[in-house]
Amino acid sequence: MQFRKDPCGIFCVLLIYASLAYADYALSRWMIIPTFSEGIWAPVHMIIFNTFLLLVVISHARTMLADPGIVPLNKSSDLKIRRQALEYSDDESGSDNEIFLRPEEYVGEDWSVCTRCESIRPPRAHHCRVCRRCIRRMDHHCPWVNNCVGEFNQKHFLQFLIYVGLCSGYALLVIIHSWINHADDGETGLKGPRGQNGHHIKVVHTIMLSIEALLFGMFVLAVSCDQLSAIFNDETAIESVQRRNRRSPRRSRRISKISLLRGVCGNGPVWSWFIPCSLSTSERDVIHFPTAPPHYDV
Ligand SMILES: [Zn+2]
Ligand SMILES: [Zn+2]
């Protein structure tokens, strides 16, 4: 578990939690309770909305606190190989400040040395300037989760997007329902905190809550589309930019879309992709890095 002390990230995270708390208060107190005051529907709607909110909080916390796939820094035994690679490399044309290892320093195909944190890293790992480390299959650094989105936490990031989208959509439906069927609260006795007529307070909360739900909803919809297209193209946001800078064509690998999704969400059943509470370590989380200088066998 880890937490980044990035002021911008911490501010964004506090903003998210404050928005969630406000949405819970405004929707429950000013929309659900007055609208569904009779029967069991008020508790039912409260339970559904709060369940979505809980899933948002859990998936957000897991994205924020998880190791996104940090490439370990080299141990002293690796220093020699690193120096050799930095010293002798004649290929510094890579736009990601990477130096590819010579054959005698071979640890795996397309492994490289990062010139910023000097770690020996596997293919598709990129250096994050905020985290100051290389991250496996890094997609982007997201201030809203105060962490990088990489190989090990992209699944939880997708869950976070899905549940924020569900919360936003659900809140908008409740707001619309409360105004279509119960627009006469001024006469039915909705009261403010000091017993005053609460109709105008409901109007204010409706406007603020609608703006919040629309902003969050549109934001996560746009990011979800980006994420899915990146997964289906087998290319992270960073790789897409690098490829366009190099003007090289997209590499084509014949992998089915479901296999690409499994690569991010795990090999379990599809329903398990939506559960942010799994405690067991997935197979992807136990990939080992070379800890000693590799030997190149001819
Ligand atoms: Zn690095
Ligand atoms: Zn980062």
mmCIF file of C-alpha atoms and ligand atoms in Angstrom, residues 4 128 130-131 138 141 147-148, ligand 2:
data_model
loop_
_atom_site.group_PDB
_atom_site.id
_atom_site.type_symbol
_atom_site.label_atom_id
_atom_site.label_comp_id
_atom_site.label_asym_id
_atom_site.label_seq_id
_atom_site.Cartn_x
_atom_site.Cartn_y
_atom_site.Cartn_z
ATOM 1 C CA ARG A 4 1.626 9.844 -2.944
ATOM 2 C CA CYS A 128 6.234 8.946 -14.645
ATOM 3 C CA VAL A 130 5.126 12.764 -10.826
ATOM 4 C CA CYS A 131 5.888 9.358 -9.278
ATOM 5 C CA MET A 138 1.694 3.001 -17.683
ATOM 6 C CA HIS A 141 -0.838 9.717 -14.182
ATOM 7 C CA ASN A 147 -1.653 7.683 -8.631
ATOM 8 C CA CYS A 148 -0.482 6.342 -11.938
HETATM 9 ZN ZN ZN B 2 2.649 8.637 -11.770
#
